[in-house]
Amino acid sequence: MTSAFLVAGGINFDVPGSIFEVALFALFALAAVIGAIVVVSASDPFVSALSLLLNFVSLGVLYLMLDQPFVALAQVLVYAGAVVVLFLFVIAYLGDRREVFSDRRRAKLVWPFALLTVLGLGGILVGVIIGSDFPDTVSKLADTAAGHDFGTPSAIGETFLTDYLLEFEVTSLVLLVAAIGGIVLGLTGRARHDRMRKLMQTRSADQQKAVHASAEAELRRTRRTAPTAPRTDTAADADGGKEPAS
Amino acid sequence: MTVSPEWFVALSGVLFAIGAAGVLLRRNALVVLLSIEIMLNAANLALVGFSRVHGAHDGQVFAIMVMAIAASEVVVGLGIVVALSHLRRELDTDDMTELHG
Amino acid sequence: MIPKPELQWLAIGPELITAVGAMLVLLIGLGKGAKVRGTVLVLSLLTLAIALGFTIARFHVTTYGAFNGQVDSDELANVGRIIALSSALIAVVFGARGRSDDGRHGEFHALVLSAVCGMGLFVAAGSFVSLFVGLELFSIALYVLCALDAERAASLESGLKYLILGGLSSAILLYGTALVYGATGTFDIAGVAEASHRGVLVWTGAAMVLGGLAFKVSAAPMHWWTPDVYEGAGTPVTAFMSTATKSVAFLVLARVLTTSFAPESDAWVPVVAGIAVTSIVVGNVGALIQTHLKRLLGYSSIAQAGYLLVGLVGWEGSGIPALVYALIVYSAMTLGAFAYVLVLERDLGRDATLADLAGRGWIPEGRSVLVALPAFGMALCALSLAGIPPTAGFFSKFALFGAAVDHGYAWLAFVAVLGSVVSLAYYLRILVELYMHQPDEARAEAFAASLPAPSVAIDESGDPRDEVMTGEPSHPVPATPVRTPGRAPVIALVGVLLAAATLVLAFVPEPVLDLGCDAKMALLDVGSSCTDHQAAEETGGSSTDAAAASPEDVAPVE
């Protein structure tokens, strides 16, 4: 199969036959696999995130080879441009803390299992895929229903806004939920952080002791009020239904 | 010899397995999140490859939606990791002493 | 010229209502103060009630192939919506006072409403695309809800754990969908069954879809997140998650397996039976050694997932009506149990253990009978979960196991009954604590000390930073992680009502069984075999009928 996109870019691999195409596939497939392996095996998350970039970009090229320039573009923009950068930001923000635990304890035990998982699951999947005959493998784009429009932004836009309109809308709701989550979690984290810093700044030992003492008093108070016997003040007072004054 | 879409799908199987190994075996929350991304990408490659096999756009459209959804998941995941890092200095999912499970 | 898509808005009415409600709640929640807090709560309850009313009013209005084939709104979907909406309604009541007073009231409610919206779309999905998008919508909302509740590490960690394992299961589900798409060329759930080209690719895809959904119903071996997440998340969220998520995931599992993969049923029925056995064993054995109440309920919910899967094995006979009945009963009794756990937590100001139940069943001198009523409700729910005869739990198990026996899986029913007998050990422990033990402060203290993370932990020798982050001693407002002990009369009342519901469901099962029959007819189009009220106890007679009904019969009917 040929890639209209690459041909348009001046690369014409119709002439040297498909060998060029096979080489291209092999190169980027290898890059994707190596990228994935490094992501999984690197001890430093920073290295992992960077090799994820390699994996994503290689996949982008593979999408181009599948005649799907729009998905390739989205892949590079969304994944490489947004997701990986987000990861890198967080890793940079965490600084040293990212490496506090880097699987050294398990390293020796783990590798046989890792190999087994990869070989087992991968073997099954690849075997199934290679072993099954596809209904009607279309190799020439002109023969397909989509024809020459295949993979163009306009064709994808049309499918998106007709058949998949509902999902398109719901995806926006998913993004809204994620935004709420990001904000709420960020604020929660900040609030805790501030509280911690405040206590760290109360340098005098007396002050710290006072803080601890009051916390302990609170603890004792809750413990004492809780398990007294026999239970008289369980929540049954549907008739008296006052909210407790702690 | 030509490159047929099945090759791409087979490659996606390999990537999926690598990602699964990462999720199951690594204990660093960040790396686990990255491994999940690899798995979702592998699924995307399969969708796109099959979309090419069938000559239909459904697979590609689904793949683009998966990208948006995966990004949302990352946002929430990293949000929790950052909030947690304020709380503990370790991001080790194995060391979660609060939940012994 | 782009053709205009068919937009049947009424088919996704409940989802529209909840989505709009979520955004309104979010906007109004930006304000501060007690007034805003009350408004948000009322608005959120109102939204859920309206959506519930809408669903019930249009229960029998089915729309297939809405939105160009993305939505199949039928009775099965409506059953799922009703369970999800009621469960959310109760969870919102549970969570009404539990959230902190820091001016962020809107988020909790907006997330619950978004989750319900996603669940509705998920259970009414007509294609694997809307199924996945709906799944992710409610999953992501739940990840945040798990992490959000209470400012303690356990909550954040449970959120992270749920997110990681949920992400794994989503990826598996997605890859399975991709394989099915590759083999059949369609994402349509009914369309997959019609594809002539089947084979190992569809099998693998079906297995991966089953694996991904098994995670959501917390069936073994995809269960291991359940106890930790149940324990770590706030109790209102846990109650919502354990009932709504599980129910809609079960209904979708039933839909997908009996429509898309009906031709492969010979292959998946034994697999489902195997998962059921594993879940029953893992759940019951795990629950035996638990002292933390929420963990115990977590393991119990794994075992319950096993029983529910037993019903799915008999899908061609009375399995689907039994499943619907059992899901509703399960939701009622689980929510009832969590209501009492929450009452207990509010009372103690910390997580509740088995020992905390000691002697709470007694009526103290000079007090009205009402005082002991919540504990009695808990006892009823425990009996129902165990499947003791006068409760609905017994009838639901009877119906589920009967469906499996009709389908030739007597051994499976035997294993399930054996599992129920084992489960008596821990459910009866709840009753023993409630009614036969004296409250013993020292013992309760010892149990509490064994808690993994007392939310008020003050560790003298520990890192001072940890203390600071678990308590805010300087100004102990209710927002602090040191939970203030108190009473929760409304929650107790809800718990008692739910416990009463399990009794009502036991003696008046017909309306619910009718729902199940409708759902089954929507799925399998079996005609009149499901109209009489004894369908759940029906014997093999109907299974031939169902087998004859091919999935092609589920034709788009507008």
mmCIF file of C-alpha atoms in Angstrom, chain C residues 168-491:
data_model
loop_
_atom_site.group_PDB
_atom_site.id
_atom_site.type_symbol
_atom_site.label_atom_id
_atom_site.label_comp_id
_atom_site.label_asym_id
_atom_site.label_seq_id
_atom_site.Cartn_x
_atom_site.Cartn_y
_atom_site.Cartn_z
ATOM 1 C CA LEU C 168 -5.658 -1.233 33.115
ATOM 2 C CA SER C 169 -9.140 -2.689 32.791
ATOM 3 C CA SER C 170 -10.224 0.088 30.413
ATOM 4 C CA ALA C 171 -7.237 -0.639 28.208
ATOM 5 C CA ILE C 172 -8.074 -4.338 28.185
ATOM 6 C CA LEU C 173 -11.699 -3.591 27.327
ATOM 7 C CA LEU C 174 -10.603 -1.199 24.596
ATOM 8 C CA TYR C 175 -8.221 -3.691 23.039
ATOM 9 C CA GLY C 176 -10.931 -6.323 23.110
ATOM 10 C CA THR C 177 -13.260 -3.893 21.371
ATOM 11 C CA ALA C 178 -10.593 -3.254 18.754
ATOM 12 C CA LEU C 179 -10.217 -6.978 18.075
ATOM 13 C CA VAL C 180 -13.972 -7.413 17.757
ATOM 14 C CA TYR C 181 -14.061 -4.445 15.413
ATOM 15 C CA GLY C 182 -11.262 -5.962 13.387
ATOM 16 C CA ALA C 183 -13.108 -9.218 12.970
ATOM 17 C CA THR C 184 -16.574 -7.867 12.336
ATOM 18 C CA GLY C 185 -16.017 -4.359 10.978
ATOM 19 C CA THR C 186 -18.595 -2.805 13.247
ATOM 20 C CA PHE C 187 -18.848 -1.297 16.718
ATOM 21 C CA ASP C 188 -22.559 -1.899 16.927
ATOM 22 C CA ILE C 189 -23.420 -4.220 19.821
ATOM 23 C CA ALA C 190 -26.252 -5.917 17.983
ATOM 24 C CA GLY C 191 -24.385 -5.667 14.702
ATOM 25 C CA VAL C 192 -21.451 -7.697 15.995
ATOM 26 C CA ALA C 193 -23.733 -10.691 16.467
ATOM 27 C CA GLU C 194 -24.914 -10.435 12.879
ATOM 28 C CA ALA C 195 -21.441 -10.453 11.389
ATOM 29 C CA SER C 196 -20.900 -13.709 9.614
ATOM 30 C CA HIS C 197 -17.165 -13.650 10.072
ATOM 31 C CA ARG C 198 -16.356 -15.032 13.483
ATOM 32 C CA GLY C 199 -13.494 -16.963 14.904
ATOM 33 C CA VAL C 200 -10.552 -16.751 17.186
ATOM 34 C CA LEU C 201 -10.316 -12.972 16.858
ATOM 35 C CA VAL C 202 -13.868 -12.514 18.160
ATOM 36 C CA TRP C 203 -13.214 -15.008 20.932
ATOM 37 C CA THR C 204 -10.120 -13.175 22.100
ATOM 38 C CA GLY C 205 -11.949 -9.878 21.844
ATOM 39 C CA ALA C 206 -14.900 -11.228 23.819
ATOM 40 C CA ALA C 207 -12.549 -12.565 26.491
ATOM 41 C CA MET C 208 -10.879 -9.177 26.837
ATOM 42 C CA VAL C 209 -14.222 -7.340 26.978
ATOM 43 C CA LEU C 210 -15.344 -9.792 29.644
ATOM 44 C CA GLY C 211 -12.104 -9.203 31.546
ATOM 45 C CA GLY C 212 -12.513 -5.449 31.433
ATOM 46 C CA LEU C 213 -16.096 -5.589 32.665
ATOM 47 C CA ALA C 214 -15.246 -8.206 35.305
ATOM 48 C CA PHE C 215 -13.061 -5.538 36.862
ATOM 49 C CA LYS C 216 -15.993 -3.167 37.187
ATOM 50 C CA VAL C 217 -18.195 -5.784 38.827
ATOM 51 C CA SER C 218 -15.197 -6.697 41.025
ATOM 52 C CA ALA C 219 -15.262 -10.367 40.158
ATOM 53 C CA ALA C 220 -12.150 -12.428 40.872
ATOM 54 C CA PRO C 221 -9.483 -12.522 39.503
ATOM 55 C CA MET C 222 -10.017 -8.824 38.672
ATOM 56 C CA HIS C 223 -11.102 -8.098 42.238
ATOM 57 C CA TRP C 224 -7.960 -7.199 44.108
ATOM 58 C CA TRP C 225 -8.626 -3.468 44.146
ATOM 59 C CA THR C 226 -11.986 -3.861 45.861
ATOM 60 C CA PRO C 227 -11.195 -4.136 49.602
ATOM 61 C CA ASP C 228 -8.554 -1.408 49.512
ATOM 62 C CA VAL C 229 -10.615 1.040 47.528
ATOM 63 C CA TYR C 230 -13.749 0.372 49.553
ATOM 64 C CA GLU C 231 -11.788 0.984 52.721
ATOM 65 C CA GLY C 232 -9.949 4.046 51.544
ATOM 66 C CA ALA C 233 -12.756 5.932 49.838
ATOM 67 C CA GLY C 234 -15.284 7.853 51.885
ATOM 68 C CA THR C 235 -18.231 5.702 52.900
ATOM 69 C CA PRO C 236 -20.841 7.559 50.781
ATOM 70 C CA VAL C 237 -18.651 7.060 47.725
ATOM 71 C CA THR C 238 -18.046 3.437 48.601
ATOM 72 C CA ALA C 239 -21.774 2.843 48.941
ATOM 73 C CA PHE C 240 -22.406 4.463 45.558
ATOM 74 C CA MET C 241 -19.568 2.602 43.885
ATOM 75 C CA SER C 242 -20.407 -0.792 45.274
ATOM 76 C CA THR C 243 -24.031 -0.641 44.161
ATOM 77 C CA ALA C 244 -24.360 1.586 41.107
ATOM 78 C CA THR C 245 -21.121 0.652 39.342
ATOM 79 C CA LYS C 246 -21.571 -3.015 39.973
ATOM 80 C CA SER C 247 -25.190 -3.028 38.851
ATOM 81 C CA VAL C 248 -24.717 -1.158 35.592
ATOM 82 C CA ALA C 249 -21.595 -3.167 34.804
ATOM 83 C CA PHE C 250 -23.541 -6.379 35.349
ATOM 84 C CA LEU C 251 -26.359 -5.226 33.104
ATOM 85 C CA VAL C 252 -23.916 -4.226 30.376
ATOM 86 C CA LEU C 253 -22.125 -7.526 30.778
ATOM 87 C CA ALA C 254 -25.466 -9.256 30.299
ATOM 88 C CA ARG C 255 -26.260 -7.102 27.285
ATOM 89 C CA VAL C 256 -22.932 -7.587 25.563
ATOM 90 C CA LEU C 257 -22.634 -11.302 26.246
ATOM 91 C CA THR C 258 -26.198 -12.141 25.259
ATOM 92 C CA THR C 259 -26.367 -9.959 22.156
ATOM 93 C CA SER C 260 -22.931 -9.416 20.644
ATOM 94 C CA PHE C 261 -21.462 -12.701 21.738
ATOM 95 C CA ALA C 262 -24.568 -14.874 21.764
ATOM 96 C CA PRO C 263 -23.138 -17.096 19.017
ATOM 97 C CA GLU C 264 -20.109 -17.730 21.238
ATOM 98 C CA SER C 265 -22.186 -18.576 24.300
ATOM 99 C CA ASP C 266 -20.831 -22.115 24.427
ATOM 100 C CA ALA C 267 -17.403 -20.607 24.892
ATOM 101 C CA TRP C 268 -18.159 -17.886 27.425
ATOM 102 C CA VAL C 269 -20.632 -19.651 29.692
ATOM 103 C CA PRO C 270 -17.965 -21.958 31.180
ATOM 104 C CA VAL C 271 -15.619 -18.987 31.569
ATOM 105 C CA VAL C 272 -18.290 -17.013 33.426
ATOM 106 C CA ALA C 273 -18.933 -20.066 35.603
ATOM 107 C CA GLY C 274 -15.225 -20.234 36.391
ATOM 108 C CA ILE C 275 -15.076 -16.554 37.305
ATOM 109 C CA ALA C 276 -18.143 -17.050 39.500
ATOM 110 C CA VAL C 277 -16.494 -19.889 41.420
ATOM 111 C CA THR C 278 -13.263 -17.922 41.882
ATOM 112 C CA SER C 279 -15.171 -14.869 43.106
ATOM 113 C CA ILE C 280 -17.244 -16.882 45.560
ATOM 114 C CA VAL C 281 -14.174 -18.594 46.989
ATOM 115 C CA VAL C 282 -11.966 -15.496 47.120
ATOM 116 C CA GLY C 283 -14.683 -13.230 48.484
ATOM 117 C CA ASN C 284 -15.906 -15.545 51.201
ATOM 118 C CA VAL C 285 -12.502 -16.726 52.360
ATOM 119 C CA GLY C 286 -11.179 -13.187 52.338
ATOM 120 C CA ALA C 287 -14.121 -11.874 54.344
ATOM 121 C CA LEU C 288 -13.627 -14.435 57.092
ATOM 122 C CA ILE C 289 -10.536 -12.766 58.496
ATOM 123 C CA GLN C 290 -11.622 -9.124 58.245
ATOM 124 C CA THR C 291 -12.266 -6.946 61.251
ATOM 125 C CA HIS C 292 -12.640 -3.632 59.450
ATOM 126 C CA LEU C 293 -16.302 -3.344 58.506
ATOM 127 C CA LYS C 294 -15.803 -1.713 55.113
ATOM 128 C CA ARG C 295 -13.150 -4.237 54.120
ATOM 129 C CA LEU C 296 -15.497 -6.990 55.201
ATOM 130 C CA LEU C 297 -18.242 -5.553 53.022
ATOM 131 C CA GLY C 298 -15.702 -5.236 50.208
ATOM 132 C CA TYR C 299 -14.899 -8.939 50.287
ATOM 133 C CA SER C 300 -18.583 -9.697 50.700
ATOM 134 C CA SER C 301 -19.289 -7.718 47.537
ATOM 135 C CA ILE C 302 -16.764 -9.872 45.645
ATOM 136 C CA ALA C 303 -18.641 -12.968 46.782
ATOM 137 C CA GLN C 304 -21.956 -11.353 45.811
ATOM 138 C CA ALA C 305 -20.539 -10.674 42.342
ATOM 139 C CA GLY C 306 -19.871 -14.394 42.153
ATOM 140 C CA TYR C 307 -23.484 -15.233 42.985
ATOM 141 C CA LEU C 308 -24.724 -12.740 40.402
ATOM 142 C CA LEU C 309 -22.495 -14.307 37.757
ATOM 143 C CA VAL C 310 -24.107 -17.650 38.562
ATOM 144 C CA GLY C 311 -27.364 -16.146 37.335
ATOM 145 C CA LEU C 312 -25.691 -14.978 34.133
ATOM 146 C CA VAL C 313 -24.737 -18.567 33.372
ATOM 147 C CA GLY C 314 -28.433 -19.358 33.031
ATOM 148 C CA TRP C 315 -29.102 -16.420 30.696
ATOM 149 C CA GLU C 316 -31.183 -18.396 28.252
ATOM 150 C CA GLY C 317 -33.654 -19.421 30.929
ATOM 151 C CA SER C 318 -34.605 -17.321 33.900
ATOM 152 C CA GLY C 319 -31.135 -15.882 34.408
ATOM 153 C CA ILE C 320 -31.752 -12.298 33.309
ATOM 154 C CA PRO C 321 -34.901 -11.693 35.387
ATOM 155 C CA ALA C 322 -33.152 -13.306 38.336
ATOM 156 C CA LEU C 323 -30.132 -11.073 37.751
ATOM 157 C CA VAL C 324 -32.247 -7.917 37.670
ATOM 158 C CA TYR C 325 -34.105 -8.932 40.814
ATOM 159 C CA ALA C 326 -30.853 -9.849 42.567
ATOM 160 C CA LEU C 327 -29.184 -6.582 41.552
ATOM 161 C CA ILE C 328 -32.007 -4.524 43.029
ATOM 162 C CA VAL C 329 -32.017 -6.595 46.202
ATOM 163 C CA TYR C 330 -28.227 -6.431 46.397
ATOM 164 C CA SER C 331 -28.271 -2.660 46.015
ATOM 165 C CA ALA C 332 -30.885 -2.238 48.746
ATOM 166 C CA MET C 333 -29.134 -4.432 51.280
ATOM 167 C CA THR C 334 -25.642 -3.131 50.555
ATOM 168 C CA LEU C 335 -26.749 0.484 50.821
ATOM 169 C CA GLY C 336 -28.541 -0.408 54.052
ATOM 170 C CA ALA C 337 -25.386 -1.963 55.479
ATOM 171 C CA PHE C 338 -23.267 1.017 54.453
ATOM 172 C CA ALA C 339 -25.824 3.347 56.009
ATOM 173 C CA TYR C 340 -25.214 1.715 59.350
ATOM 174 C CA VAL C 341 -21.446 1.733 58.835
ATOM 175 C CA LEU C 342 -21.717 5.456 58.210
ATOM 176 C CA VAL C 343 -23.865 5.974 61.314
ATOM 177 C CA LEU C 344 -21.247 4.100 63.280
ATOM 178 C CA GLU C 345 -18.393 6.101 61.777
ATOM 179 C CA ARG C 346 -20.118 9.372 62.604
ATOM 180 C CA ASP C 347 -20.702 8.123 66.113
ATOM 181 C CA LEU C 348 -17.127 6.983 66.670
ATOM 182 C CA GLY C 349 -15.330 9.646 64.721
ATOM 183 C CA ARG C 350 -13.178 6.989 63.082
ATOM 184 C CA ASP C 351 -13.426 3.900 60.900
ATOM 185 C CA ALA C 352 -15.669 1.191 62.289
ATOM 186 C CA THR C 353 -14.627 -2.338 63.172
ATOM 187 C CA LEU C 354 -16.593 -5.422 64.055
ATOM 188 C CA ALA C 355 -15.963 -4.866 67.765
ATOM 189 C CA ASP C 356 -17.613 -1.476 67.554
ATOM 190 C CA LEU C 357 -20.877 -3.259 66.870
ATOM 191 C CA ALA C 358 -20.831 -4.937 70.256
ATOM 192 C CA GLY C 359 -24.049 -4.603 72.166
ATOM 193 C CA ARG C 360 -25.587 -2.022 69.875
ATOM 194 C CA GLY C 361 -28.605 -4.184 69.260
ATOM 195 C CA TRP C 362 -29.816 -3.769 72.820
ATOM 196 C CA ILE C 363 -32.310 -1.171 73.876
ATOM 197 C CA PRO C 364 -30.831 0.776 76.781
ATOM 198 C CA GLU C 365 -33.049 1.264 79.805
ATOM 199 C CA GLY C 366 -35.305 4.222 79.636
ATOM 200 C CA ARG C 367 -34.931 4.650 75.891
ATOM 201 C CA SER C 368 -37.455 4.065 73.180
ATOM 202 C CA VAL C 369 -37.312 1.112 70.839
ATOM 203 C CA LEU C 370 -36.306 3.501 68.095
ATOM 204 C CA VAL C 371 -32.772 3.659 69.458
ATOM 205 C CA ALA C 372 -32.054 0.074 68.555
ATOM 206 C CA LEU C 373 -33.764 0.242 65.188
ATOM 207 C CA PRO C 374 -30.715 1.111 63.049
ATOM 208 C CA ALA C 375 -28.821 -1.832 64.494
ATOM 209 C CA PHE C 376 -31.805 -4.027 63.728
ATOM 210 C CA GLY C 377 -31.708 -2.719 60.166
ATOM 211 C CA MET C 378 -28.043 -3.667 59.945
ATOM 212 C CA ALA C 379 -28.873 -7.126 61.240
ATOM 213 C CA LEU C 380 -31.577 -7.514 58.607
ATOM 214 C CA CYS C 381 -29.197 -6.428 55.855
ATOM 215 C CA ALA C 382 -26.568 -8.884 57.093
ATOM 216 C CA LEU C 383 -29.142 -11.676 57.133
ATOM 217 C CA SER C 384 -30.249 -10.722 53.653
ATOM 218 C CA LEU C 385 -26.666 -10.657 52.368
ATOM 219 C CA ALA C 386 -26.169 -14.086 53.869
ATOM 220 C CA GLY C 387 -29.364 -15.288 52.215
ATOM 221 C CA ILE C 388 -31.382 -16.342 55.254
ATOM 222 C CA PRO C 389 -34.972 -17.298 54.248
ATOM 223 C CA PRO C 390 -37.343 -14.530 55.291
ATOM 224 C CA THR C 391 -35.274 -11.873 53.541
ATOM 225 C CA ALA C 392 -35.046 -10.908 49.900
ATOM 226 C CA GLY C 393 -31.447 -12.089 49.784
ATOM 227 C CA PHE C 394 -32.666 -15.647 50.054
ATOM 228 C CA PHE C 395 -35.112 -15.334 47.181
ATOM 229 C CA SER C 396 -32.614 -13.615 44.947
ATOM 230 C CA LYS C 397 -30.065 -16.353 45.537
ATOM 231 C CA PHE C 398 -32.731 -18.969 45.003
ATOM 232 C CA ALA C 399 -33.637 -17.416 41.658
ATOM 233 C CA LEU C 400 -29.997 -17.029 40.577
ATOM 234 C CA PHE C 401 -28.962 -20.553 41.476
ATOM 235 C CA GLY C 402 -32.171 -21.966 40.028
ATOM 236 C CA ALA C 403 -31.361 -20.342 36.699
ATOM 237 C CA ALA C 404 -27.966 -22.042 36.675
ATOM 238 C CA VAL C 405 -29.466 -25.422 37.572
ATOM 239 C CA ASP C 406 -31.955 -25.107 34.703
ATOM 240 C CA HIS C 407 -29.062 -24.516 32.382
ATOM 241 C CA GLY C 408 -27.279 -27.693 33.475
ATOM 242 C CA TYR C 409 -24.912 -26.080 35.911
ATOM 243 C CA ALA C 410 -26.032 -27.856 39.068
ATOM 244 C CA TRP C 411 -22.438 -28.153 40.270
ATOM 245 C CA LEU C 412 -22.064 -24.396 40.064
ATOM 246 C CA ALA C 413 -25.201 -23.885 42.130
ATOM 247 C CA PHE C 414 -23.816 -26.391 44.620
ATOM 248 C CA VAL C 415 -20.547 -24.451 44.916
ATOM 249 C CA ALA C 416 -22.506 -21.225 45.323
ATOM 250 C CA VAL C 417 -24.635 -22.704 48.093
ATOM 251 C CA LEU C 418 -21.473 -23.982 49.770
ATOM 252 C CA GLY C 419 -20.033 -20.485 49.511
ATOM 253 C CA SER C 420 -23.179 -19.057 51.108
ATOM 254 C CA VAL C 421 -22.789 -21.461 53.998
ATOM 255 C CA VAL C 422 -19.219 -20.285 54.524
ATOM 256 C CA SER C 423 -20.408 -16.705 54.315
ATOM 257 C CA LEU C 424 -22.727 -17.332 57.275
ATOM 258 C CA ALA C 425 -19.605 -17.366 59.418
ATOM 259 C CA TYR C 426 -18.874 -13.701 58.887
ATOM 260 C CA TYR C 427 -22.394 -12.369 58.412
ATOM 261 C CA LEU C 428 -23.484 -14.022 61.624
ATOM 262 C CA ARG C 429 -20.447 -12.506 63.330
ATOM 263 C CA ILE C 430 -22.122 -9.149 62.743
ATOM 264 C CA LEU C 431 -25.273 -10.401 64.469
ATOM 265 C CA VAL C 432 -23.335 -11.984 67.284
ATOM 266 C CA GLU C 433 -21.565 -8.694 67.926
ATOM 267 C CA LEU C 434 -24.785 -6.738 67.795
ATOM 268 C CA TYR C 435 -26.859 -8.929 70.062
ATOM 269 C CA MET C 436 -24.676 -11.285 72.048
ATOM 270 C CA HIS C 437 -21.634 -9.300 73.071
ATOM 271 C CA GLN C 438 -21.397 -6.745 75.796
ATOM 272 C CA PRO C 439 -19.903 -3.516 74.655
ATOM 273 C CA ASP C 440 -16.303 -3.729 75.777
ATOM 274 C CA GLU C 441 -14.298 -0.581 75.609
ATOM 275 C CA ALA C 442 -10.931 -2.264 75.926
ATOM 276 C CA ARG C 443 -11.710 -4.686 73.167
ATOM 277 C CA ALA C 444 -12.973 -1.945 70.891
ATOM 278 C CA GLU C 445 -9.818 0.018 71.596
ATOM 279 C CA ALA C 446 -7.680 -2.969 70.711
ATOM 280 C CA PHE C 447 -9.572 -3.432 67.477
ATOM 281 C CA ALA C 448 -9.308 0.237 66.692
ATOM 282 C CA ALA C 449 -5.581 0.094 67.294
ATOM 283 C CA SER C 450 -5.341 -2.642 64.710
ATOM 284 C CA LEU C 451 -6.924 -0.374 62.144
ATOM 285 C CA PRO C 452 -4.497 0.301 59.337
ATOM 286 C CA ALA C 453 -4.942 4.029 59.386
ATOM 287 C CA PRO C 454 -6.928 5.540 62.168
ATOM 288 C CA SER C 455 -7.820 8.885 60.759
ATOM 289 C CA VAL C 456 -6.834 10.519 64.032
ATOM 290 C CA ALA C 457 -3.505 8.757 64.356
ATOM 291 C CA ILE C 458 -1.049 10.607 66.472
ATOM 292 C CA ASP C 459 2.218 8.792 66.509
ATOM 293 C CA GLU C 460 4.601 10.057 69.127
ATOM 294 C CA SER C 461 7.666 8.544 67.578
ATOM 295 C CA GLY C 462 6.683 9.225 64.015
ATOM 296 C CA ASP C 463 7.634 11.904 61.608
ATOM 297 C CA PRO C 464 6.045 15.114 62.848
ATOM 298 C CA ARG C 465 5.074 15.936 59.293
ATOM 299 C CA ASP C 466 2.698 13.021 59.230
ATOM 300 C CA GLU C 467 0.923 14.234 62.302
ATOM 301 C CA VAL C 468 0.456 17.629 60.898
ATOM 302 C CA MET C 469 -1.089 16.270 57.830
ATOM 303 C CA THR C 470 -3.560 14.045 59.550
ATOM 304 C CA GLY C 471 -4.778 16.570 62.032
ATOM 305 C CA GLU C 472 -5.275 20.246 62.287
ATOM 306 C CA PRO C 473 -5.293 20.742 65.993
ATOM 307 C CA SER C 474 -5.082 24.516 66.034
ATOM 308 C CA HIS C 475 -8.643 25.098 64.934
ATOM 309 C CA PRO C 476 -10.659 21.909 65.052
ATOM 310 C CA VAL C 477 -13.527 22.701 62.710
ATOM 311 C CA PRO C 478 -15.515 19.768 61.346
ATOM 312 C CA ALA C 479 -13.514 20.022 58.150
ATOM 313 C CA THR C 480 -10.437 18.630 59.810
ATOM 314 C CA PRO C 481 -9.534 15.025 59.301
ATOM 315 C CA VAL C 482 -10.202 14.452 62.972
ATOM 316 C CA ARG C 483 -13.745 13.506 62.339
ATOM 317 C CA THR C 484 -16.065 14.880 64.903
ATOM 318 C CA PRO C 485 -18.250 12.243 66.461
ATOM 319 C CA GLY C 486 -21.891 12.920 66.011
ATOM 320 C CA ARG C 487 -25.210 11.508 65.143
ATOM 321 C CA ALA C 488 -26.674 10.940 61.752
ATOM 322 C CA PRO C 489 -30.404 10.444 62.198
ATOM 323 C CA VAL C 490 -31.277 10.878 58.538
ATOM 324 C CA ILE C 491 -28.769 8.282 57.442
#
